[in-house]
Amino acid sequence: MPYRAPLTDFQFLFDHVVGFDQVAKTEMFAEATPDTVEAILSEAGKLCETVLAPLQRPGDLHPARLENGVVRCSPGFADGYRAIVEGGWVSIAASPEFGGMGLPMALTSAVNEMMGSACLSLQLNPLMTQGQIEALEHHASDEIKALYIPKLISGEWCGTMNLTEPQAGSDVGALRTKAEPNGDGSYAISGQKIYISWGDNDFTENVCHLVLARLPDGAPGTKGISLFMVPKVIPNADGSLGARNSLQVVSLEHKMGLHGSPTAVMQYDGAKGWLVGEPHKGMAAMFTMMNNARLGVGIQGISAAEGAYQHALAYAKDRKQGKTPVAGSGAIIDHADVRRMLAVMKAEVFSARAIALSCAVAIDMAKATGSAEWAARAALLTPVNKSFGTETGIAVADMGIQVHGGMGFIEETGAAQYLRDVRVTAIYEGTNGIQAMDLVGRKMMDGGEAAFRLIEEIEQNAHSVRAQYPNMATAVWNAAESLREATELLVGQDMNDRFAGAVAYQRAFARVLGSHFHLRAAMAEGHDGPRTALARVAIKRLLPEHIALLAQARAGAAELYALTDEDLAA
């Protein structure tokens, strides 16, 4: 499928909307100069357009398969992966101490989005490795760091994370995988894990699994879980490969989408592993990787949305069908309803992309400055980004099928693949419902302080441009004030009442935040151009949704539990 990297949009967001200039001014990220950013975006864009995009359909049509215990990957994926690692795209944000570039997560996020739009199934592999590198940098011993991180950065080895078990889905604390001390500093890991993205491949020398397991003295629940590095092939002290470990891929899942990405059932039978972090503190260590992945999965949603939008736009400009009251090319893009769908798709992609990059900027600023306020903002935006990014991917891909009409339902057009591939993103790395509960629960333990600070910024920005953009600015200010009032009510609610309205609240938050970024884009444009026109679409047509969403958020849980199990089954 042809793909055009949206370089101009990334550059505009960095320069005018998400505050990337603050990141570049820090000592830690001083090398992220405008020239460097432009060069990296340009080179990554070329890779995605010319090397990765041609792999999208072959990966779907020729899925990864398991043959005699060996995973055989989709045609061309080995070459695509080689191009990714040779360009250094796995390690943009990794520490220079181990061979990484040490550049901001915001820049990594832009590159990841482009790779995901080009070929989402393959992009999932380096995304997992990036998260593992970060987890090891924060929690592993010096010996493990020195042995594993350079190989992960070089792409010779790749990484996974192993949480889920057949009886323990989102309830990770119910896991049964055991870790027994071997007496030599290593542990024997035994158990089964499911849904392991890129659990194996046929193009890297080694696959490094981060596995959650329970030590013999581990308490029940999440507080007794530890984290272990369990490699497919046990490395020697010098990094060369030694004996094959006692683990195997039992099967590959037959999935709705992401066919090129092998999702494995992993069996560990006394496999040798090494503790990462402190005993019984595995969830804290794994959350480093999971939060990285949650940012990345939100971006995967945007990747699919951008790909689906480009695909639909090209079809709409080419397909001749019917007559319209307005003069045009004769293609279906002249029809008001098709034009509506395309405008909404483009506006949603902008909102989601701005939220994701704003989250990445907050992560970078927290890392560079040690600021608790930036860390709180990053924490607040992570579930919003994950949920809204993935919901946008699903909605835009679905709308892309609609733009194609009957041809969208025909697999040969490729429109349906975007929806099939992106659907899982709302489920993995914590379902969007779990993200919403995290937002209104853990992320509001500060009494809503981080949320109120962000809402205040939105209101101040809108107030500052009421003279130039009276209608749009007033709408954004009013929406932010409604969000403030709902947040004040929420932090005083019983927790289950919060949970009942959490998904609606989270989406309302994203609606307001996305409109804020559209307004900032119009301000930066400074005239009545295409970004201002797009902002009007977002603010006039999409922002009003927040009213109904906040009504749901305030409703509480009573009427839900008034329906008994029997009532629901009737």
Tab-separated table of C-alpha atoms in Angstrom, residues 78-314:
chain	number	residue	atom	x	y	z
A	78	ALA	CA	13.816	-10.036	7.700
A	79	ASP	CA	15.012	-7.433	5.196
A	80	GLY	CA	12.671	-4.834	6.658
A	81	TYR	CA	13.926	-5.518	10.154
A	82	ARG	CA	17.514	-5.318	8.958
A	83	ALA	CA	16.830	-1.896	7.459
A	84	ILE	CA	15.300	-0.716	10.743
A	85	VAL	CA	18.267	-1.780	12.861
A	86	GLU	CA	20.898	-0.607	10.395
A	87	GLY	CA	19.324	2.838	10.489
A	88	GLY	CA	19.497	2.854	14.298
A	89	TRP	CA	15.739	3.301	14.586
A	90	VAL	CA	15.391	0.864	17.498
A	91	SER	CA	17.576	2.945	19.775
A	92	ILE	CA	16.714	6.611	19.175
A	93	ALA	CA	15.889	7.214	22.848
A	94	ALA	CA	18.282	4.637	24.356
A	95	SER	CA	21.234	5.749	26.455
A	96	PRO	CA	24.449	6.654	24.557
A	97	GLU	CA	26.286	4.725	27.290
A	98	PHE	CA	25.247	1.515	25.530
A	99	GLY	CA	25.217	2.768	21.948
A	100	GLY	CA	21.857	4.532	21.731
A	101	MET	CA	21.240	8.010	20.323
A	102	GLY	CA	19.911	9.491	23.575
A	103	LEU	CA	17.335	11.605	21.728
A	104	PRO	CA	13.887	12.576	23.032
A	105	MET	CA	10.979	10.178	23.289
A	106	ALA	CA	8.925	12.683	21.302
A	107	LEU	CA	11.170	12.109	18.304
A	108	THR	CA	11.067	8.335	18.821
A	109	SER	CA	7.274	8.569	18.909
A	110	ALA	CA	7.128	10.322	15.555
A	111	VAL	CA	9.383	7.702	13.967
A	112	ASN	CA	7.378	4.878	15.537
A	113	GLU	CA	4.162	6.315	14.154
A	114	MET	CA	5.569	6.402	10.632
A	115	MET	CA	6.855	2.832	10.905
A	116	GLY	CA	3.459	1.691	12.201
A	117	SER	CA	1.585	3.368	9.355
A	118	ALA	CA	3.894	1.676	6.877
A	119	CYS	CA	3.762	-1.824	8.431
A	120	LEU	CA	2.195	-2.157	11.863
A	121	SER	CA	2.940	-5.871	12.250
A	122	LEU	CA	6.682	-5.364	11.860
A	123	GLN	CA	6.822	-2.132	13.873
A	124	LEU	CA	5.549	-4.020	16.922
A	125	ASN	CA	8.891	-5.852	17.120
A	126	PRO	CA	11.169	-2.830	17.724
A	127	LEU	CA	8.487	-1.269	19.942
A	128	MET	CA	8.778	-4.223	22.342
A	129	THR	CA	12.575	-3.974	22.285
A	130	GLN	CA	12.487	-0.237	23.028
A	131	GLY	CA	10.358	-0.880	26.098
A	132	GLN	CA	12.678	-3.624	27.286
A	133	ILE	CA	15.735	-1.398	26.895
A	134	GLU	CA	14.101	1.254	29.060
A	135	ALA	CA	13.104	-1.290	31.725
A	136	LEU	CA	16.663	-2.649	31.881
A	137	GLU	CA	18.170	0.841	32.022
A	138	HIS	CA	16.045	1.618	35.086
A	139	HIS	CA	16.007	-1.675	36.963
A	140	ALA	CA	18.632	-4.215	35.860
A	141	SER	CA	22.001	-4.900	37.465
A	142	ASP	CA	25.102	-3.455	35.840
A	143	GLU	CA	26.027	-6.934	34.605
A	144	ILE	CA	22.688	-7.469	32.861
A	145	LYS	CA	22.764	-3.966	31.399
A	146	ALA	CA	26.255	-4.459	29.975
A	147	LEU	CA	25.414	-7.867	28.526
A	148	TYR	CA	21.959	-7.266	27.067
A	149	ILE	CA	21.388	-3.595	26.243
A	150	PRO	CA	24.102	-3.221	23.558
A	151	LYS	CA	22.771	-6.308	21.762
A	152	LEU	CA	19.197	-5.001	21.962
A	153	ILE	CA	20.273	-1.605	20.689
A	154	SER	CA	22.182	-3.130	17.781
A	155	GLY	CA	19.158	-5.235	16.880
A	156	GLU	CA	21.147	-8.471	17.038
A	157	TRP	CA	18.753	-9.473	19.813
A	158	CYS	CA	15.164	-8.374	20.351
A	159	GLY	CA	12.965	-8.195	23.431
A	160	THR	CA	9.490	-9.226	24.619
A	161	MET	CA	7.451	-8.968	27.801
A	162	ASN	CA	5.633	-11.940	29.330
A	163	LEU	CA	2.767	-11.088	31.676
A	164	THR	CA	-0.443	-12.843	30.705
A	165	GLU	CA	-1.298	-16.458	31.570
A	166	PRO	CA	-4.342	-18.520	30.591
A	167	GLN	CA	-5.989	-18.091	34.002
A	168	ALA	CA	-4.641	-14.576	34.629
A	169	GLY	CA	-5.579	-11.964	32.060
A	170	SER	CA	-5.649	-8.401	33.353
A	171	ASP	CA	-5.408	-9.812	36.895
A	172	VAL	CA	-1.642	-10.301	36.705
A	173	GLY	CA	-1.496	-11.113	40.408
A	174	ALA	CA	-3.150	-14.479	39.698
A	175	LEU	CA	-0.129	-15.755	37.762
A	176	ARG	CA	1.283	-19.217	38.536
A	177	THR	CA	4.695	-19.108	36.846
A	178	LYS	CA	7.363	-20.076	39.377
A	179	ALA	CA	10.973	-19.066	39.872
A	180	GLU	CA	13.183	-21.432	41.878
A	181	PRO	CA	16.756	-20.410	42.889
A	182	ASN	CA	19.446	-22.470	41.156
A	183	GLY	CA	22.056	-21.638	43.788
A	184	ASP	CA	24.345	-19.834	41.343
A	185	GLY	CA	22.519	-16.508	41.141
A	186	SER	CA	20.191	-17.704	38.404
A	187	TYR	CA	16.640	-19.045	38.681
A	188	ALA	CA	14.661	-21.880	37.100
A	189	ILE	CA	11.533	-20.391	35.499
A	190	SER	CA	8.554	-22.703	34.914
A	191	GLY	CA	5.117	-21.810	33.585
A	192	GLN	CA	3.137	-20.788	30.537
A	193	LYS	CA	2.552	-17.320	29.094
A	194	ILE	CA	0.101	-16.353	26.372
A	195	TYR	CA	-0.349	-13.446	23.940
A	196	ILE	CA	3.395	-12.841	23.675
A	197	SER	CA	3.931	-10.428	20.794
A	198	TRP	CA	6.916	-11.418	18.682
A	199	GLY	CA	7.625	-14.345	21.010
A	200	ASP	CA	10.091	-15.618	18.408
A	201	ASN	CA	11.361	-14.893	14.907
A	202	ASP	CA	13.825	-16.193	12.335
A	203	PHE	CA	15.909	-13.062	11.827
A	204	THR	CA	17.521	-12.179	15.188
A	205	GLU	CA	20.210	-14.202	16.944
A	206	ASN	CA	18.383	-14.174	20.247
A	207	VAL	CA	15.016	-13.274	21.778
A	208	CYS	CA	15.156	-11.863	25.305
A	209	HIS	CA	12.036	-12.425	27.377
A	210	LEU	CA	11.195	-10.363	30.443
A	211	VAL	CA	9.058	-12.779	32.446
A	212	LEU	CA	6.960	-12.179	35.553
A	213	ALA	CA	7.160	-15.091	38.016
A	214	ARG	CA	6.792	-15.768	41.730
A	215	LEU	CA	9.663	-16.740	44.021
A	216	PRO	CA	9.016	-19.455	46.634
A	217	ASP	CA	8.599	-16.817	49.356
A	218	GLY	CA	6.567	-14.471	47.169
A	219	ALA	CA	3.325	-13.257	48.709
A	220	PRO	CA	0.023	-13.823	46.871
A	221	GLY	CA	-1.085	-11.136	44.440
A	222	THR	CA	0.981	-8.529	42.619
A	223	LYS	CA	3.115	-7.702	45.684
A	224	GLY	CA	4.831	-11.092	45.481
A	225	ILE	CA	5.815	-11.001	41.819
A	226	SER	CA	9.389	-10.715	40.554
A	227	LEU	CA	10.804	-9.993	37.101
A	228	PHE	CA	13.351	-12.146	35.279
A	229	MET	CA	15.390	-11.965	32.105
A	230	VAL	CA	14.970	-15.303	30.344
A	231	PRO	CA	16.776	-15.462	26.974
A	232	LYS	CA	15.966	-17.915	24.210
A	233	VAL	CA	19.696	-18.683	23.979
A	234	ILE	CA	21.831	-18.276	27.091
A	235	PRO	CA	24.641	-15.804	26.389
A	236	ASN	CA	28.194	-16.211	27.572
A	237	ALA	CA	29.848	-13.462	29.587
A	238	ASP	CA	31.359	-11.964	26.426
A	239	GLY	CA	27.987	-11.758	24.677
A	240	SER	CA	28.531	-14.755	22.431
A	241	LEU	CA	25.747	-17.315	22.371
A	242	GLY	CA	25.863	-20.499	24.408
A	243	ALA	CA	23.284	-23.201	25.095
A	244	ARG	CA	19.635	-23.146	24.052
A	245	ASN	CA	17.386	-22.364	27.023
A	246	SER	CA	14.523	-24.584	28.219
A	247	LEU	CA	11.707	-22.616	26.625
A	248	GLN	CA	9.671	-23.016	23.474
A	249	VAL	CA	6.880	-21.570	21.384
A	250	VAL	CA	3.948	-23.942	21.867
A	251	SER	CA	1.726	-22.330	19.257
A	252	LEU	CA	0.946	-19.107	17.417
A	253	GLU	CA	-2.446	-17.465	17.807
A	254	HIS	CA	-4.776	-17.220	14.793
A	255	LYS	CA	-5.709	-13.558	14.998
A	256	MET	CA	-8.165	-11.094	13.546
A	257	GLY	CA	-5.306	-8.939	12.304
A	258	LEU	CA	-1.590	-8.211	12.711
A	259	HIS	CA	-0.988	-11.477	10.873
A	260	GLY	CA	2.667	-10.703	10.234
A	261	SER	CA	3.349	-10.382	13.962
A	262	PRO	CA	3.724	-13.813	15.608
A	263	THR	CA	1.750	-13.879	18.865
A	264	ALA	CA	3.040	-16.840	20.813
A	265	VAL	CA	2.048	-19.175	23.590
A	266	MET	CA	5.335	-19.606	25.483
A	267	GLN	CA	6.239	-22.585	27.670
A	268	TYR	CA	9.051	-22.328	30.240
A	269	ASP	CA	10.301	-25.614	31.702
A	270	GLY	CA	12.959	-24.775	34.256
A	271	ALA	CA	14.377	-22.156	31.881
A	272	LYS	CA	17.347	-20.270	33.251
A	273	GLY	CA	16.614	-16.658	34.135
A	274	TRP	CA	18.158	-13.766	36.048
A	275	LEU	CA	16.422	-11.396	38.437
A	276	VAL	CA	15.777	-7.872	37.158
A	277	GLY	CA	15.297	-5.382	39.978
A	278	GLU	CA	14.500	-6.298	43.562
A	279	PRO	CA	12.800	-9.538	44.608
A	280	HIS	CA	9.010	-9.191	44.785
A	281	LYS	CA	9.193	-5.792	43.027
A	282	GLY	CA	8.630	-7.128	39.537
A	283	MET	CA	5.486	-5.168	38.787
A	284	ALA	CA	7.247	-1.861	39.431
A	285	ALA	CA	9.993	-2.865	37.004
A	286	MET	CA	7.564	-4.212	34.423
A	287	PHE	CA	5.471	-1.051	34.613
A	288	THR	CA	8.423	0.862	33.195
A	289	MET	CA	8.156	-1.266	30.067
A	290	MET	CA	4.348	-1.227	30.119
A	291	ASN	CA	4.154	2.582	30.319
A	292	ASN	CA	6.571	2.815	27.412
A	293	ALA	CA	4.356	0.362	25.542
A	294	ARG	CA	1.186	2.279	26.443
A	295	LEU	CA	2.609	5.392	24.841
A	296	GLY	CA	3.668	3.277	21.873
A	297	VAL	CA	0.330	1.485	21.521
A	298	GLY	CA	-1.568	4.771	21.501
A	299	ILE	CA	0.750	5.771	18.686
A	300	GLN	CA	0.054	2.481	16.899
A	301	GLY	CA	-3.589	3.526	16.834
A	302	ILE	CA	-2.604	6.808	15.197
A	303	SER	CA	-0.409	4.876	12.764
A	304	ALA	CA	-3.378	2.859	11.566
A	305	ALA	CA	-5.559	5.971	11.432
A	306	GLU	CA	-3.045	7.813	9.244
A	307	GLY	CA	-2.656	4.825	6.935
A	308	ALA	CA	-6.418	4.324	6.667
A	309	TYR	CA	-6.968	8.035	6.015
A	310	GLN	CA	-4.396	8.155	3.231
A	311	HIS	CA	-5.892	5.019	1.697
A	312	ALA	CA	-9.446	6.416	1.837
A	313	LEU	CA	-8.406	9.826	0.524
A	314	ALA	CA	-6.689	8.314	-2.492
